[in-house]
PDB file of C-alpha atoms in Angstrom:
ATOM      1  CA  UNK A   1       9.243 -17.517 -18.469  1.00 72.00           C
ATOM      2  CA  UNK A   2      11.805 -17.464 -15.954  1.00 96.00           C
ATOM      3  CA  UNK A   3      10.667 -17.225 -11.758  1.00 97.00           C
ATOM      4  CA  UNK A   4      11.869 -13.981 -11.430  1.00 97.00           C
ATOM      5  CA  UNK A   5       9.887 -12.430 -14.233  1.00 97.00           C
ATOM      6  CA  UNK A   6       6.900 -14.506 -12.805  1.00 97.00           C
ATOM      7  CA  UNK A   7       7.210 -12.731  -9.879  1.00 98.00           C
ATOM      8  CA  UNK A   8       6.999  -9.567 -11.539  1.00 98.00           C
ATOM      9  CA  UNK A   9       3.907 -10.187 -13.264  1.00 98.00           C
ATOM     10  CA  UNK A  10       2.231 -11.450 -10.797  1.00 98.00           C
ATOM     11  CA  UNK A  11       3.176  -8.183  -8.343  1.00 98.00           C
ATOM     12  CA  UNK A  12       2.128  -6.232 -11.263  1.00 98.00           C
ATOM     13  CA  UNK A  13      -1.183  -7.485 -11.956  1.00 98.00           C
ATOM     14  CA  UNK A  14      -1.850  -7.593  -8.085  1.00 97.00           C
ATOM     15  CA  UNK A  15      -1.073  -3.747  -7.876  1.00 97.00           C
ATOM     16  CA  UNK A  16      -3.466  -3.259 -10.918  1.00 97.00           C
ATOM     17  CA  UNK A  17      -6.100  -5.207  -9.219  1.00 97.00           C
ATOM     18  CA  UNK A  18      -5.566  -2.858  -6.153  1.00 97.00           C
ATOM     19  CA  UNK A  19      -5.983   0.437  -8.164  1.00 96.00           C
ATOM     20  CA  UNK A  20      -8.985  -0.838  -9.847  1.00 97.00           C
ATOM     21  CA  UNK A  21     -10.600  -1.584  -6.317  1.00 97.00           C
ATOM     22  CA  UNK A  22      -9.379   1.337  -4.977  1.00 97.00           C
ATOM     23  CA  UNK A  23     -10.720   3.471  -7.373  1.00 97.00           C
ATOM     24  CA  UNK A  24     -14.209   1.637  -7.308  1.00 98.00           C
ATOM     25  CA  UNK A  25     -14.258   1.948  -3.523  1.00 98.00           C
ATOM     26  CA  UNK A  26     -13.247   5.596  -3.535  1.00 97.00           C
ATOM     27  CA  UNK A  27     -16.232   6.173  -6.115  1.00 97.00           C
ATOM     28  CA  UNK A  28     -18.715   4.605  -3.589  1.00 97.00           C
ATOM     29  CA  UNK A  29     -17.391   6.163  -0.508  1.00 97.00           C
ATOM     30  CA  UNK A  30     -17.768   9.644  -2.300  1.00 97.00           C
ATOM     31  CA  UNK A  31     -21.130   8.747  -3.263  1.00 96.00           C
ATOM     32  CA  UNK A  32     -21.954   8.056   0.119  1.00 95.00           C
ATOM     33  CA  UNK A  33     -21.097  11.453   1.226  1.00 95.00           C
ATOM     34  CA  UNK A  34     -17.312  10.883   1.865  1.00 95.00           C
ATOM     35  CA  UNK A  35     -14.883  13.602   1.316  1.00 94.00           C
ATOM     36  CA  UNK A  36     -11.153  13.243   0.420  1.00 95.00           C
ATOM     37  CA  UNK A  37      -8.433  14.548   2.427  1.00 94.00           C
ATOM     38  CA  UNK A  38      -5.051  16.019   1.763  1.00 93.00           C
ATOM     39  CA  UNK A  39      -5.190  14.706  -2.257  1.00 95.00           C
ATOM     40  CA  UNK A  40      -2.105  16.921  -2.981  1.00 95.00           C
ATOM     41  CA  UNK A  41       0.460  14.310  -1.714  1.00 95.00           C
ATOM     42  CA  UNK A  42      -1.296  11.348  -3.688  1.00 96.00           C
ATOM     43  CA  UNK A  43       0.585  11.942  -7.033  1.00 97.00           C
ATOM     44  CA  UNK A  44       3.850  11.412  -5.056  1.00 96.00           C
ATOM     45  CA  UNK A  45       2.809   8.100  -3.602  1.00 96.00           C
ATOM     46  CA  UNK A  46       1.701   6.962  -7.299  1.00 96.00           C
ATOM     47  CA  UNK A  47       5.057   7.927  -8.708  1.00 97.00           C
ATOM     48  CA  UNK A  48       6.909   6.206  -6.019  1.00 98.00           C
ATOM     49  CA  UNK A  49       5.256   2.996  -6.068  1.00 98.00           C
ATOM     50  CA  UNK A  50       5.472   3.336 -10.195  1.00 98.00           C
ATOM     51  CA  UNK A  51       9.080   3.864 -10.171  1.00 98.00           C
ATOM     52  CA  UNK A  52       9.594   1.297  -7.476  1.00 98.00           C
ATOM     53  CA  UNK A  53       7.931  -1.503  -9.545  1.00 98.00           C
ATOM     54  CA  UNK A  54       9.098  -0.017 -12.819  1.00 98.00           C
ATOM     55  CA  UNK A  55      13.041  -0.111 -11.551  1.00 98.00           C
ATOM     56  CA  UNK A  56      12.549  -3.688 -10.344  1.00 98.00           C
ATOM     57  CA  UNK A  57      11.451  -4.543 -14.001  1.00 98.00           C
ATOM     58  CA  UNK A  58      14.419  -2.969 -15.079  1.00 98.00           C
ATOM     59  CA  UNK A  59      16.817  -4.362 -12.728  1.00 98.00           C
ATOM     60  CA  UNK A  60      15.094  -7.808 -11.676  1.00 97.00           C
ATOM     61  CA  UNK A  61      13.166  -9.557 -14.548  1.00 96.00           C
ATOM     62  CA  UNK A  62      16.580 -11.657 -15.013  1.00 96.00           C
ATOM     63  CA  UNK A  63      17.899 -11.909 -11.390  1.00 97.00           C
ATOM     64  CA  UNK A  64      18.229 -15.058  -9.469  1.00 97.00           C
ATOM     65  CA  UNK A  65      15.111 -15.272  -6.900  1.00 98.00           C
ATOM     66  CA  UNK A  66      15.961 -15.654  -3.528  1.00 98.00           C
ATOM     67  CA  UNK A  67      13.520 -17.993  -1.838  1.00 98.00           C
ATOM     68  CA  UNK A  68      13.744 -16.881   1.711  1.00 98.00           C
ATOM     69  CA  UNK A  69      13.002 -13.677   0.935  1.00 98.00           C
ATOM     70  CA  UNK A  70      10.123 -14.467  -1.708  1.00 98.00           C
ATOM     71  CA  UNK A  71       8.559 -16.584   1.466  1.00 98.00           C
ATOM     72  CA  UNK A  72       8.301 -13.437   3.306  1.00 98.00           C
ATOM     73  CA  UNK A  73       7.055 -11.477   0.699  1.00 98.00           C
ATOM     74  CA  UNK A  74       4.350 -13.895   0.109  1.00 98.00           C
ATOM     75  CA  UNK A  75       3.905 -13.915   3.988  1.00 98.00           C
ATOM     76  CA  UNK A  76       3.381  -9.917   3.505  1.00 98.00           C
ATOM     77  CA  UNK A  77       0.742 -10.431   0.866  1.00 98.00           C
ATOM     78  CA  UNK A  78      -1.381 -12.536   3.399  1.00 97.00           C
ATOM     79  CA  UNK A  79      -1.227  -9.497   5.578  1.00 98.00           C
ATOM     80  CA  UNK A  80      -2.007  -7.207   2.913  1.00 97.00           C
ATOM     81  CA  UNK A  81      -5.218  -9.912   2.313  1.00 97.00           C
ATOM     82  CA  UNK A  82      -6.346  -9.572   5.784  1.00 98.00           C
ATOM     83  CA  UNK A  83      -6.232  -5.485   5.917  1.00 98.00           C
ATOM     84  CA  UNK A  84      -7.987  -5.452   2.609  1.00 97.00           C
ATOM     85  CA  UNK A  85     -10.911  -8.208   3.943  1.00 97.00           C
ATOM     86  CA  UNK A  86     -11.086  -5.647   7.218  1.00 97.00           C
ATOM     87  CA  UNK A  87     -11.483  -3.152   5.467  1.00 96.00           C
ATOM     88  CA  UNK A  88     -13.598  -3.948   2.702  1.00 96.00           C
ATOM     89  CA  UNK A  89     -15.716  -1.525   0.820  1.00 95.00           C
ATOM     90  CA  UNK A  90     -13.814   0.945   2.862  1.00 95.00           C
ATOM     91  CA  UNK A  91     -10.250   0.335   1.720  1.00 97.00           C
ATOM     92  CA  UNK A  92      -8.830   2.837  -0.818  1.00 96.00           C
ATOM     93  CA  UNK A  93      -5.283   4.206  -1.906  1.00 96.00           C
ATOM     94  CA  UNK A  94      -6.535   7.990  -0.918  1.00 96.00           C
ATOM     95  CA  UNK A  95      -7.940   9.280   2.444  1.00 95.00           C
ATOM     96  CA  UNK A  96     -11.672   9.421   2.240  1.00 95.00           C
ATOM     97  CA  UNK A  97     -13.569  10.255   5.286  1.00 93.00           C
ATOM     98  CA  UNK A  98     -17.162   9.155   5.215  1.00 93.00           C
ATOM     99  CA  UNK A  99     -19.333  11.209   8.198  1.00 89.00           C
ATOM    100  CA  UNK A 100     -20.833   9.379  10.714  1.00 86.00           C
ATOM    101  CA  UNK A 101     -18.835   6.337  10.037  1.00 88.00           C
ATOM    102  CA  UNK A 102     -17.011   4.646  13.100  1.00 86.00           C
ATOM    103  CA  UNK A 103     -12.987   3.897  12.633  1.00 87.00           C
ATOM    104  CA  UNK A 104     -12.498   0.234  11.938  1.00 91.00           C
ATOM    105  CA  UNK A 105     -10.982  -1.383  15.215  1.00 92.00           C
ATOM    106  CA  UNK A 106     -10.920  -4.770  14.010  1.00 96.00           C
ATOM    107  CA  UNK A 107      -8.435  -7.331  12.284  1.00 96.00           C
ATOM    108  CA  UNK A 108      -4.892  -5.864  12.185  1.00 97.00           C
ATOM    109  CA  UNK A 109      -6.435  -2.613  13.578  1.00 96.00           C
ATOM    110  CA  UNK A 110      -6.525  -3.913  16.752  1.00 96.00           C
ATOM    111  CA  UNK A 111      -2.764  -4.230  17.070  1.00 95.00           C
ATOM    112  CA  UNK A 112      -1.678  -1.115  14.740  1.00 93.00           C
ATOM    113  CA  UNK A 113      -3.225   2.247  13.871  1.00 91.00           C
ATOM    114  CA  UNK A 114      -1.733   1.922  10.254  1.00 94.00           C
ATOM    115  CA  UNK A 115      -1.127  -2.263   9.145  1.00 97.00           C
ATOM    116  CA  UNK A 116      -1.237  -1.116   5.592  1.00 96.00           C
ATOM    117  CA  UNK A 117       1.355   1.058   5.711  1.00 96.00           C
ATOM    118  CA  UNK A 118       3.539  -1.560   7.822  1.00 97.00           C
ATOM    119  CA  UNK A 119       2.810  -4.023   4.879  1.00 98.00           C
ATOM    120  CA  UNK A 120       4.109  -1.459   2.253  1.00 97.00           C
ATOM    121  CA  UNK A 121       7.079  -0.835   4.239  1.00 98.00           C
ATOM    122  CA  UNK A 122       7.956  -4.334   4.134  1.00 98.00           C
ATOM    123  CA  UNK A 123       6.959  -5.095   0.646  1.00 98.00           C
ATOM    124  CA  UNK A 124       9.009  -2.087  -0.595  1.00 98.00           C
ATOM    125  CA  UNK A 125      12.244  -3.406   0.985  1.00 98.00           C
ATOM    126  CA  UNK A 126      11.539  -6.991   0.561  1.00 98.00           C
ATOM    127  CA  UNK A 127      10.678  -7.460  -2.954  1.00 98.00           C
ATOM    128  CA  UNK A 128      13.932  -6.031  -4.319  1.00 98.00           C
ATOM    129  CA  UNK A 129      15.733  -8.467  -1.918  1.00 98.00           C
ATOM    130  CA  UNK A 130      13.601 -11.204  -3.674  1.00 98.00           C
ATOM    131  CA  UNK A 131      16.047 -10.152  -6.662  1.00 98.00           C
ATOM    132  CA  UNK A 132      19.396  -9.529  -4.763  1.00 98.00           C
ATOM    133  CA  UNK A 133      18.834  -5.706  -4.751  1.00 98.00           C
ATOM    134  CA  UNK A 134      19.735  -4.710  -1.472  1.00 98.00           C
ATOM    135  CA  UNK A 135      21.019  -1.188  -2.318  1.00 98.00           C
ATOM    136  CA  UNK A 136      17.639  -0.720  -4.169  1.00 98.00           C
ATOM    137  CA  UNK A 137      15.714  -1.930  -1.181  1.00 98.00           C
ATOM    138  CA  UNK A 138      17.636   0.461   0.984  1.00 98.00           C
ATOM    139  CA  UNK A 139      16.938   3.793  -1.298  1.00 98.00           C
ATOM    140  CA  UNK A 140      12.920   3.225  -2.118  1.00 98.00           C
ATOM    141  CA  UNK A 141      12.505   2.188   1.810  1.00 98.00           C
ATOM    142  CA  UNK A 142      14.117   5.816   2.294  1.00 98.00           C
ATOM    143  CA  UNK A 143      12.066   7.383  -0.278  1.00 98.00           C
ATOM    144  CA  UNK A 144       9.040   5.751   1.086  1.00 98.00           C
ATOM    145  CA  UNK A 145       9.626   6.740   4.778  1.00 98.00           C
ATOM    146  CA  UNK A 146       9.830  10.133   3.637  1.00 97.00           C
ATOM    147  CA  UNK A 147       6.443   9.927   1.723  1.00 97.00           C
ATOM    148  CA  UNK A 148       4.722   7.720   4.612  1.00 97.00           C
ATOM    149  CA  UNK A 149       5.916  10.971   6.948  1.00 96.00           C
ATOM    150  CA  UNK A 150       3.707  13.054   4.975  1.00 96.00           C
ATOM    151  CA  UNK A 151       1.096  10.629   4.176  1.00 96.00           C
ATOM    152  CA  UNK A 152       0.513   9.332   8.008  1.00 95.00           C
ATOM    153  CA  UNK A 153       0.526  13.067   9.380  1.00 95.00           C
ATOM    154  CA  UNK A 154      -2.369  14.001   6.679  1.00 94.00           C
ATOM    155  CA  UNK A 155      -4.285  10.615   7.589  1.00 93.00           C
ATOM    156  CA  UNK A 156      -3.964  11.227  11.532  1.00 91.00           C
ATOM    157  CA  UNK A 157      -5.131  14.823  11.097  1.00 90.00           C
ATOM    158  CA  UNK A 158      -8.029  13.695   9.310  1.00 87.00           C
ATOM    159  CA  UNK A 159      -8.894  10.921  11.679  1.00 83.00           C
ATOM    160  CA  UNK A 160      -8.499  13.172  14.812  1.00 83.00           C
ATOM    161  CA  UNK A 161     -10.889  15.516  13.297  1.00 75.00           C
ATOM    162  CA  UNK A 162     -13.065  13.091  12.557  1.00 59.00           C
ATOM    163  CA  UNK A 163     -12.942  11.569  16.463  1.00 55.00           C
ATOM    164  CA  UNK A 164     -13.480  15.136  17.711  1.00 45.00           C
ATOM    165  CA  UNK A 165     -16.520  15.681  15.357  1.00 54.00           C
ATOM    166  CA  UNK A 166     -18.178  12.351  16.489  1.00 50.00           C
ATOM    167  CA  UNK A 167     -17.852  13.336  20.092  1.00 41.00           C
ATOM    168  CA  UNK A 168     -19.511  16.475  19.743  1.00 41.00           C
TER     169      UNK A 168
END
């Protein structure tokens, strides 16, 4: 197996594991009274990420791996792990609000409001660069920016509503 193929296999396995974890956590949060907010844009997020990874399989599986960019991508995985560890059972790919729970302000959330999205921005740009695909990185970064505008607006609205309810 060549290195590019190995990287794609590992990233795909990581994404599948994250989807499993997100689904499990979502079910637990809903069981505890959580409510999903703004689910209508979720299929767009799934489609974007599936197209991004699928396209990388199509274009990148036999490319030369650029080790500098691979190191950056590995660094992003450590940041992703920090986000997941900080949120624990509250991490999901959906926007779930659980009444009565305080917002997380530990870990990377001390520094950024949306550290997971910062990691995703980096991943969508950097992984194509690992395979020498700068135009692919640019195209999907632009598409991701459009999706994140929708997503972050919805999440911020939900979180502002949660804060307002907790102040009453």
